[in-house]
Coordinates of C-alpha atoms and ligand atoms in Angstrom, one line a residue:
X1 CA -33.0 -12.7 126.0
X2 CA -31.0 -15.8 126.3
X3 CA -31.3 -17.5 129.8
X4 CA -29.3 -20.7 131.0
X5 CA -31.1 -22.3 133.9
X6 CA -28.7 -24.7 135.9
X7 CA -29.9 -27.2 138.2
X8 CA -29.9 -30.9 139.6
X9 CA -33.5 -31.9 138.9
X10 CA -36.2 -31.5 136.6
X11 CA -39.7 -32.9 136.3
X12 CA -40.5 -35.2 134.8
X13 CA -36.8 -36.7 134.5
X14 CA -35.6 -36.5 138.0
X15 CA -37.2 -35.6 141.0
X16 CA -36.7 -35.7 144.8
X17 CA -38.7 -32.8 145.6
X18 CA -40.3 -29.3 144.8
X19 CA -36.8 -28.3 143.0
X20 CA -37.8 -30.5 140.3
X21 CA -41.3 -29.1 139.7
X22 CA -40.0 -25.5 139.6
X23 CA -37.6 -26.6 137.0
X24 CA -39.9 -28.5 135.1
X25 CA -42.2 -25.4 134.9
X26 CA -40.6 -22.4 135.2
X27 CA -38.4 -22.4 132.1
X28 CA -41.5 -23.4 129.8
X29 CA -43.2 -20.3 131.5
X30 CA -40.4 -18.1 130.6
X31 CA -40.3 -19.4 127.1
X32 CA -44.1 -18.8 126.5
X33 CA -43.2 -15.1 127.1
X34 CA -40.6 -15.1 124.3
X35 CA -37.4 -15.7 126.1
X36 CA -34.9 -18.0 124.7
X37 CA -34.4 -20.5 127.6
X38 CA -32.2 -23.5 127.9
X39 CA -31.2 -25.8 130.6
X40 CA -28.1 -27.5 131.8
X41 CA -28.3 -30.7 133.8
X42 CA -25.9 -33.7 135.2
X43 CA -26.2 -36.6 132.9
X44 CA -28.2 -38.7 135.4
X45 CA -29.5 -41.9 133.8
X46 CA -33.4 -40.4 133.8
X47 CA -31.9 -37.4 132.2
X48 CA -29.9 -39.0 129.3
X49 CA -33.1 -41.4 128.8
X50 CA -35.6 -38.7 128.7
X51 CA -34.4 -36.0 126.7
X52 CA -34.8 -37.7 123.1
X53 CA -32.2 -37.6 120.7
X54 CA -28.8 -36.4 122.1
X55 CA -26.6 -34.3 119.8
X56 CA -23.0 -33.9 120.7
X57 CA -21.9 -30.4 121.6
X58 CA -18.3 -30.8 122.8
X59 CA -16.1 -33.6 124.2
X60 CA -14.8 -32.0 127.4
X61 CA -12.0 -34.3 128.2
X62 CA -10.8 -35.2 131.6
X63 CA -12.1 -32.9 134.4
X64 CA -13.3 -33.1 138.2
X65 CA -11.9 -37.2 138.3
X66 CA -13.9 -38.0 135.3
X67 CA -12.0 -39.5 132.5
X68 CA -14.5 -38.8 129.8
X69 CA -17.0 -35.7 129.9
X70 CA -19.3 -35.0 126.9
X71 CA -21.6 -32.2 126.6
X72 CA -24.7 -33.2 124.8
X73 CA -27.9 -31.4 123.8
X74 CA -31.5 -32.7 123.7
X75 CA -35.1 -31.6 124.3
X76 CA -37.1 -31.7 127.2
X77 CA -40.6 -33.8 126.9
X78 CA -43.5 -31.4 126.3
X79 CA -42.1 -28.1 126.3
X80 CA -39.3 -29.3 123.7
X81 CA -36.8 -26.7 125.3
X82 CA -33.3 -27.2 124.5
X83 CA -31.5 -28.8 127.5
X84 CA -27.7 -29.7 127.8
X85 CA -26.6 -32.8 129.7
X86 CA -23.2 -33.3 131.0
X87 CA -22.5 -37.0 130.1
X88 CA -19.9 -37.9 132.4
X89 CA -20.9 -41.8 133.4
X90 CA -18.3 -42.3 136.3
X91 CA -19.8 -39.1 138.3
X92 CA -23.4 -39.3 137.2
X93 CA -24.5 -42.9 136.3
X94 CA -25.2 -44.4 139.5
X95 CA -27.9 -46.2 141.4
X96 CA -29.7 -44.0 144.0
X97 CA -30.9 -40.4 144.0
X98 CA -28.9 -37.5 142.7
X99 CA -27.3 -36.8 146.0
X100 CA -27.1 -40.3 148.0
X101 CA -26.2 -43.9 147.2
X102 CA -29.1 -46.7 148.0
X103 CA -27.8 -46.7 151.6
X104 CA -29.0 -42.9 152.1
X105 CA -25.5 -41.5 152.6
X106 CA -24.2 -38.8 150.4
X107 CA -21.8 -39.6 147.7
X108 CA -18.6 -39.0 149.0
X109 CA -17.5 -37.0 145.6
X110 CA -20.5 -34.7 145.8
X111 CA -18.2 -31.7 145.5
X112 CA -16.9 -32.9 142.1
X113 CA -20.2 -34.0 140.4
X114 CA -21.7 -30.6 141.4
X115 CA -18.6 -28.7 141.1
X116 CA -18.6 -30.3 137.3
X117 CA -22.2 -28.9 137.1
X118 CA -21.1 -25.3 138.1
X119 CA -17.9 -25.4 135.9
X120 CA -19.8 -26.6 132.6
X121 CA -22.4 -23.6 133.5
X122 CA -19.6 -21.0 133.4
X123 CA -18.1 -22.5 130.2
X124 CA -21.2 -22.6 128.4
X125 CA -21.5 -18.7 129.9
X126 CA -17.9 -18.1 128.1
X127 CA -19.1 -19.2 124.9
X128 CA -16.3 -22.1 125.0
X129 CA -18.4 -25.1 124.8
X130 CA -21.2 -24.0 122.5
X131 CA -20.3 -20.7 120.3
X132 CA -23.7 -21.2 118.7
X133 CA -25.6 -20.4 121.9
X134 CA -24.1 -18.2 124.4
X135 CA -26.4 -17.5 127.3
X136 CA -26.8 -13.6 128.5
X137 CA -28.0 -14.6 131.9
X138 CA -26.9 -17.5 134.1
X139 CA -29.9 -18.7 136.5
X140 CA -28.3 -21.2 139.0
X141 CA -30.4 -23.0 141.4
X142 CA -29.8 -24.2 145.2
X143 CA -26.3 -25.3 146.3
X144 CA -26.0 -28.0 143.8
X145 CA -25.5 -25.1 141.1
X146 CA -23.7 -22.5 143.9
X147 CA -20.1 -22.5 142.3
X148 CA -21.4 -21.2 139.2
X149 CA -20.6 -17.4 139.8
X150 CA -17.4 -18.5 141.2
X151 CA -16.5 -20.3 138.0
X152 CA -17.7 -17.2 136.1
X153 CA -15.4 -14.8 137.9
X154 CA -12.4 -17.1 137.4
X155 CA -12.6 -15.9 133.9
X156 CA -11.7 -12.2 134.0
X157 CA -12.8 -11.5 130.4
X158 CA -16.3 -12.6 131.1
X159 CA -18.7 -10.1 132.5
X160 CA -22.0 -12.6 132.6
X161 CA -24.9 -11.7 135.2
X162 CA -25.7 -14.6 137.2
X163 CA -28.9 -15.3 139.2
X164 CA -29.1 -17.6 142.2
X165 CA -32.3 -18.9 143.7
X166 CA -32.3 -20.3 147.1
X167 CA -35.1 -23.4 147.4
X168 CA -33.8 -24.2 150.8
X169 CA -31.3 -22.7 153.1
X170 CA -31.0 -25.9 155.0
X171 CA -29.1 -27.4 152.4
X172 CA -25.7 -25.6 152.2
X173 CA -23.6 -27.8 150.4
X174 CA -20.7 -27.9 153.0
X175 CA -17.7 -29.9 152.1
X176 CA -14.2 -30.1 153.7
X177 CA -11.9 -27.1 153.0
X178 CA -9.2 -29.3 151.4
X179 CA -11.8 -30.0 148.4
X180 CA -10.5 -26.8 147.0
X181 CA -7.7 -28.6 145.2
X182 CA -10.0 -31.1 143.5
X183 CA -12.2 -27.8 142.6
X184 CA -9.4 -25.7 141.4
X185 CA -10.8 -23.0 143.6
X186 CA -8.7 -19.6 144.3
X187 CA -7.1 -19.4 147.4
X188 CA -8.0 -15.8 147.5
X189 CA -11.6 -16.7 147.9
X190 CA -11.2 -19.2 150.7
X191 CA -12.3 -17.2 153.7
X192 CA -15.2 -16.2 155.6
X193 CA -15.9 -13.3 153.3
X194 CA -16.0 -15.7 150.5
X195 CA -16.7 -19.4 150.3
X196 CA -15.3 -20.4 153.9
X197 CA -18.0 -21.5 156.1
X198 CA -16.6 -22.1 159.7
X199 CA -13.8 -24.1 158.6
X200 CA -15.3 -25.6 155.3
X201 CA -16.4 -24.8 151.9
X202 CA -20.2 -23.8 151.2
X203 CA -21.4 -24.2 147.6
X204 CA -24.7 -22.1 149.0
X205 CA -22.6 -19.4 150.4
X206 CA -20.4 -19.3 147.2
X207 CA -23.7 -18.8 145.3
X208 CA -25.1 -16.0 148.0
X209 CA -21.9 -14.2 147.9
X210 CA -21.1 -13.9 144.2
X211 CA -24.0 -14.1 142.2
X212 CA -25.4 -10.9 141.0
X213 CA -28.7 -11.2 142.3
X214 CA -30.2 -13.7 144.8
X215 CA -34.0 -14.9 144.6
X216 CA -35.8 -17.0 147.1
X217 CA -39.2 -18.9 146.4
X218 CA -41.6 -16.6 148.4
X219 CA -41.4 -13.2 149.7
X220 CA -42.0 -14.0 153.3
X221 CA -39.1 -16.7 153.2
X222 CA -36.9 -13.9 151.8
X223 CA -37.6 -11.9 154.9
X224 CA -37.0 -15.0 157.3
X225 CA -33.9 -16.0 155.9
X226 CA -32.3 -12.5 157.2
X227 CA -33.0 -13.8 160.8
X228 CA -31.0 -16.1 163.0
X229 CA -34.1 -18.2 163.4
X230 CA -34.2 -19.3 159.6
X231 CA -31.0 -18.1 158.4
X232 CA -28.9 -21.6 159.0
X233 CA -25.8 -19.6 160.1
X234 CA -26.0 -17.6 156.8
X235 CA -28.7 -14.8 157.7
X236 CA -25.3 -12.5 158.3
X237 CA -24.5 -13.0 154.5
X238 CA -28.1 -12.4 153.7
X239 CA -28.4 -9.4 155.3
X240 CA -25.5 -8.1 153.7
X241 CA -27.2 -8.9 150.4
X242 CA -30.5 -7.7 151.4
X243 CA -30.5 -5.1 148.5
X244 CA -30.1 -7.9 146.2
X245 CA -32.6 -10.4 147.2
X246 CA -36.1 -10.7 146.6
X247 CA -38.7 -13.3 147.0
X248 CA -40.6 -14.6 143.8
X249 CA -43.4 -16.8 144.7
X250 CA -43.1 -20.5 142.9
X251 CA -46.1 -21.3 140.6
X252 CA -47.9 -24.3 139.6
X253 CA -48.2 -26.1 136.4
X254 CA -51.9 -26.4 136.4
X255 CA -51.9 -28.8 133.4
X256 CA -50.2 -31.4 135.6
X257 CA -52.1 -30.7 138.7
X258 CA -55.8 -30.0 138.4
X259 CA -58.9 -32.2 139.4
X260 CA -59.6 -32.9 135.6
X261 CA -56.6 -35.1 136.1
X262 CA -56.7 -38.6 134.3
X263 CA -54.8 -40.2 137.3
X264 CA -57.6 -39.7 139.9
X265 CA -61.0 -42.0 140.2
X266 CA -63.3 -39.4 138.9
X267 CA -62.7 -36.2 137.8
X268 CA -64.5 -32.9 139.0
X269 CA -64.3 -29.0 139.1
X270 CA -65.2 -26.2 140.8
X271 CA -68.8 -26.0 139.5
X272 CA -69.3 -29.7 140.1
X273 CA -67.7 -31.1 143.2
X274 CA -69.3 -34.7 142.8
X275 CA -66.3 -36.2 141.7
X276 CA -64.5 -35.6 144.9
X277 CA -66.2 -37.9 147.1
X278 CA -65.8 -40.7 144.8
X279 CA -62.3 -40.1 144.7
X280 CA -62.4 -40.1 148.8
X281 CA -63.9 -43.3 149.0
X282 CA -61.6 -44.8 146.4
X283 CA -58.7 -43.6 148.4
X284 CA -60.0 -45.1 151.5
X285 CA -60.7 -48.5 149.8
X286 CA -57.3 -48.5 148.2
X287 CA -55.8 -48.4 151.7
X288 CA -58.2 -50.4 153.6
X289 CA -59.3 -47.1 155.8
X290 CA -63.1 -47.6 157.0
X291 CA -65.5 -45.7 154.8
X292 CA -67.6 -44.9 157.7
X293 CA -65.7 -42.3 159.9
X294 CA -67.3 -39.6 161.4
X295 CA -64.5 -36.9 160.9
X296 CA -62.5 -35.7 157.7
X297 CA -59.7 -37.6 156.2
X298 CA -56.4 -35.7 156.5
X299 CA -53.6 -36.6 154.2
X300 CA -49.7 -36.1 154.0
X301 CA -47.6 -36.1 150.9
X302 CA -44.0 -35.1 152.0
X303 CA -40.7 -35.9 152.8
X304 CA -41.0 -37.2 156.4
X305 CA -38.6 -35.0 157.9
X306 CA -38.7 -32.3 161.1
X307 CA -38.7 -29.6 158.5
X308 CA -42.0 -30.7 157.6
X309 CA -43.0 -30.8 161.2
X310 CA -43.9 -34.7 160.8
X311 CA -42.9 -35.2 164.4
X312 CA -45.4 -32.8 165.5
X313 CA -48.0 -34.6 163.5
X314 CA -47.1 -38.0 165.1
X315 CA -47.3 -36.3 168.6
X316 CA -51.0 -34.9 167.7
X317 CA -52.3 -37.8 166.1
X318 CA -54.2 -38.9 169.1
X319 CA -56.2 -35.7 168.9
X320 CA -56.8 -36.2 165.1
X321 CA -58.2 -39.8 166.1
X322 CA -60.5 -38.7 168.9
X323 CA -62.3 -36.5 166.7
X324 CA -63.1 -39.6 164.4
X325 CA -60.8 -38.1 161.8
X326 CA -58.6 -40.5 159.5
X327 CA -54.9 -40.0 158.3
X328 CA -53.6 -41.0 155.0
X329 CA -49.7 -40.6 154.7
X330 CA -47.4 -40.9 151.5
X331 CA -43.8 -39.9 152.0
X332 CA -40.2 -41.1 152.7
X333 CA -37.5 -39.6 155.0
X334 CA -36.2 -40.3 158.6
X335 CA -36.0 -44.0 159.6
X336 CA -37.7 -43.0 163.1
X337 CA -40.5 -41.2 161.7
X338 CA -41.4 -43.8 159.0
X339 CA -41.2 -46.1 161.7
X340 CA -43.4 -44.0 163.9
X341 CA -46.2 -43.9 161.3
X342 CA -46.0 -47.6 160.3
X343 CA -46.8 -48.3 163.9
X344 CA -49.4 -45.6 164.1
X345 CA -51.0 -47.5 161.0
X346 CA -50.7 -51.0 162.5
X347 CA -52.7 -50.2 165.7
X348 CA -55.2 -47.9 164.1
X349 CA -55.9 -50.0 160.7
X350 CA -59.4 -48.5 160.0
X351 CA -58.2 -44.9 160.5
X352 CA -54.6 -44.4 159.8
X353 CA -52.8 -45.4 156.5
X354 CA -49.3 -45.3 155.6
X355 CA -47.4 -45.6 152.5
X356 CA -43.9 -45.5 152.8
X357 CA -42.5 -44.5 149.2
X358 CA -42.2 -42.2 146.4
X359 CA -45.2 -42.5 144.0
X360 CA -45.9 -39.5 141.4
X361 CA -49.3 -40.8 140.4
X362 CA -50.4 -41.9 144.0
X363 CA -49.8 -38.3 144.9
X364 CA -52.5 -37.2 142.8
X365 CA -54.9 -39.7 144.4
X366 CA -54.0 -38.4 147.7
X367 CA -54.6 -34.7 146.4
X368 CA -57.8 -35.5 145.1
X369 CA -59.0 -38.0 147.8
X370 CA -58.3 -36.1 151.0
X371 CA -60.6 -33.4 152.9
X372 CA -57.5 -31.7 154.2
X373 CA -53.9 -31.7 153.6
X374 CA -51.4 -31.0 156.4
X375 CA -48.2 -29.4 156.0
X376 CA -47.1 -28.2 159.6
X377 CA -43.5 -27.3 158.6
X378 CA -41.1 -25.7 161.1
X379 CA -39.7 -23.7 157.9
X380 CA -41.1 -23.9 154.5
X381 CA -39.4 -21.7 151.6
X382 CA -42.4 -21.9 149.3
X383 CA -44.2 -25.4 149.6
X384 CA -45.9 -26.7 146.5
X385 CA -48.3 -29.4 148.0
X386 CA -50.4 -26.6 149.8
X387 CA -50.8 -25.0 146.3
X388 CA -51.7 -28.6 144.6
X389 CA -54.2 -29.0 147.5
X390 CA -56.0 -25.8 147.1
X391 CA -56.8 -26.6 143.3
X392 CA -58.1 -29.9 144.1
X393 CA -60.5 -28.5 146.9
X394 CA -58.4 -29.9 149.4
X395 CA -58.1 -27.4 152.3
X396 CA -54.4 -27.1 153.5
X397 CA -53.7 -27.0 157.3
X398 CA -50.6 -25.1 157.3
X399 CA -48.3 -23.5 160.0
X400 CA -47.7 -19.7 159.5
X401 CA -44.1 -19.8 158.1
X402 CA -42.5 -19.1 154.7
X403 CA -44.4 -19.7 151.6
X404 CA -47.2 -21.3 153.7
X405 CA -48.0 -17.8 155.1
X406 CA -48.1 -16.3 151.8
X407 CA -50.3 -18.7 150.1
X408 CA -53.0 -19.8 152.6
X409 CA -55.7 -17.7 154.0
X410 CA -56.9 -18.8 157.5
X411 CA -60.5 -20.0 157.9
X412 CA -61.6 -17.6 160.7
X413 CA -64.6 -15.2 161.4
X414 CA -63.4 -12.4 159.6
X415 CA -61.8 -14.3 156.6
X416 CA -65.1 -16.4 156.3
X417 CA -67.4 -13.1 156.4
X418 CA -65.3 -11.4 153.6
X419 CA -65.1 -14.6 151.6
X420 CA -61.2 -14.9 151.4
X421 CA -60.7 -17.9 153.5
X422 CA -58.9 -21.0 151.8
X423 CA -57.2 -23.3 154.6
X424 CA -56.3 -23.5 158.3
X425 CA -53.3 -21.8 159.8
X426 CA -51.7 -22.3 162.9
X427 CA -48.8 -20.4 164.8
X428 CA -46.7 -22.1 167.4
X429 CA -44.5 -25.2 166.2
X430 CA -45.9 -27.3 169.0
X431 CA -48.1 -30.4 169.4
X432 CA -50.7 -28.3 171.4
X433 CA -51.1 -25.9 168.6
X434 CA -51.1 -28.3 165.9
X435 CA -53.6 -30.5 167.6
X436 CA -56.0 -27.5 168.5
X437 CA -56.0 -26.3 164.7
X438 CA -56.6 -30.1 163.8
X439 CA -59.8 -30.3 166.2
X440 CA -61.1 -26.6 165.1
X441 CA -60.9 -28.1 161.3
X442 CA -62.7 -31.0 162.3
X443 CA -65.4 -28.9 164.0
X444 CA -65.9 -27.0 161.1
X445 CA -66.2 -29.9 158.8
X446 CA -68.8 -31.5 161.2
X447 CA -71.0 -28.4 161.7
X448 CA -70.8 -26.3 158.4
X449 CA -71.2 -28.3 155.3
X450 CA -72.1 -25.4 153.4
X451 CA -69.4 -23.2 154.7
X452 CA -66.8 -26.0 153.9
X453 CA -68.1 -26.1 150.3
X454 CA -67.8 -22.4 150.0
X455 CA -64.3 -22.5 151.2
X456 CA -63.4 -25.4 149.0
X457 CA -64.4 -23.2 146.1
X458 CA -62.6 -20.2 147.0
X459 CA -59.5 -22.6 147.1
X460 CA -60.1 -23.8 144.1
X461 CA -60.3 -20.6 142.3
X462 CA -56.9 -19.5 143.5
X463 CA -54.7 -18.8 140.8
X464 CA -51.0 -19.8 141.4
X465 CA -50.0 -20.2 137.9
X466 CA -46.5 -19.2 136.9
X467 CA -47.7 -15.9 134.7
X468 CA -46.8 -13.5 137.4
X469 CA -44.0 -15.3 138.6
X470 CA -42.1 -15.7 135.5
X471 CA -42.9 -11.7 134.7
X472 CA -41.0 -11.1 137.7
X473 CA -38.0 -13.1 136.9
X474 CA -38.1 -11.6 133.5
X475 CA -38.1 -7.8 134.7
X476 CA -35.2 -9.2 137.0
X477 CA -33.3 -10.4 134.0
X478 CA -34.0 -7.2 132.0
X479 CA -32.8 -5.1 135.1
X480 CA -29.4 -6.9 135.0
X481 CA -29.1 -6.5 131.1
X482 CA -30.1 -2.8 131.4
X483 CA -33.2 -3.4 129.0
Ligands
ADP501 P1 -40.0 -29.9 149.1 O1 -39.3 -29.6 148.1 O2 -39.2 -29.5 150.4 O3 -40.0 -31.5 149.5 P2 -42.3 -29.1 148.1 O4 -43.4 -28.8 148.7 O5 -41.9 -27.7 147.4 O6 -41.5 -29.6 149.0 O7 -42.4 -30.0 146.9 C1 -42.7 -31.3 147.1 C2 -43.0 -32.1 145.9 O8 -42.5 -33.4 146.0 C3 -44.2 -32.1 145.2 O9 -44.3 -32.2 144.0 C4 -44.9 -33.3 146.2 O10 -46.1 -33.9 145.6 C5 -43.8 -34.3 145.8 N1 -43.8 -35.6 147.0 C6 -43.0 -35.5 148.0 N2 -43.0 -36.6 148.6 C7 -43.7 -37.4 147.6 C8 -43.9 -39.0 147.7 N3 -43.5 -39.7 148.7 N4 -44.5 -39.4 146.5 C9 -44.9 -38.5 145.6 N5 -44.4 -37.3 145.6 C10 -44.0 -36.5 146.7
GLC502 C1 -37.3 -26.8 148.2 C2 -38.4 -26.2 149.5 C3 -39.9 -25.9 149.1 C4 -40.1 -25.4 148.0 C5 -39.2 -26.0 146.5 C6 -39.2 -25.6 145.5 O1 -37.4 -28.0 148.3 O2 -38.3 -27.0 150.8 O3 -40.4 -25.2 150.4 O4 -41.2 -25.3 147.4 O5 -37.9 -26.2 147.2 O6 -38.6 -24.2 145.5

């Protein structure tokens, strides 16, 4: 089965979040099952540099405002999977991240940049760009690739099934209606039953309305997005398409995320946890934290945004500190939250450390060194960091929402007794509820060292590898192709 994955990020070449991790590990997992998988990516500098020797596939000529567009083919590092890259220097070779300039503002031609991504996918699907390899299913990810099924439909002779995966419904890819001139979109689809979203165009909505099947990254989030609370105004569309929607939990690449990891101070394993305190001490020393604290070391590795509940955490920080616990934060995001964490570190230098920045290797040291990983999200489609934490025996403390609810089993009397507990779960998105769960986690850490170790071992034995999820995607593709 030939499957083309279309996305804007891929680990380790370009990453701003979990989407990149999924693209870096799902296609290889499908390939291991015998599928013939390729990916299509925008020609960001990191992608062009990371794909090895590039072979010319087709000169596309001037489209989407770019004078020169060339489709090239390289291979992904490690997996060696073939990857198409759209080399359009005017659109993609810029400073900043895939979506914003260095000033943090969205590029004002993002509709063209990601329109071209979807347009290229559709022309690969039709065989016009590379007759030597024509996919049987096109799998598009998030709003960046949302127009893919629309461009596929523009070609009346092309019957190409498509899958659209929602990684985060909050980002809807909204652009002014008059962008349709630049994008060559058909007028008859520019209405509320089609691409229109309250007078604008939404690339996310395009993917939701026109793809053959929709998936999202956890079963619980698949249910949540059909409700107004989590639907970001698209819950009506989700309900209309509920029969074609499913939740398939993300997996983890345990070759990258495991406590045998060369990036951490001392490796350890479920049978020999001796290296973990060494990692903790190394992290405390790296950030000038006291090594004498009474309470556990909490960590955050996250975008610092209200989605991630970081305002709740700042508000609950006094309770954490009252317990004699410590907090280490690695993240970037909203200016106010960055400033809030910086201030907290400046007045509590022995017990709060903050690194504002994005650092892949440091994120491993946080995962290994902490006792507890905090993920108090308001909404969370899947969440990957809690899965990484589990493998490092770092107990996640999460809100009962989205994929967090599907992956962490609460430390409570019943779950401790039956040996299923893996972390701490709280309900209400409030400072009080978070603060209370933080206090309870500290009490458990203080009073039951043996119980703590048992939960750690249980956490480390959890298996969220890609095998089951990749099998689910394969089943979905087979269903679409009637095989
Ligand atoms: P989201 O995609 O919503 O940001 P996920 O939990 O799915 O959340 O994925 C986040 C990914 O980004 C993880 O791989 C996490 O380790 C990584 N990450 C987030 N912030 C940072 C940071 N400041 N430095 C390094 N890695 C980070
Ligand atoms: C999004 C979500 C996150 C998910 C990731 C990968 O960024 O916010 O919850 O884990 O995509 O699917």
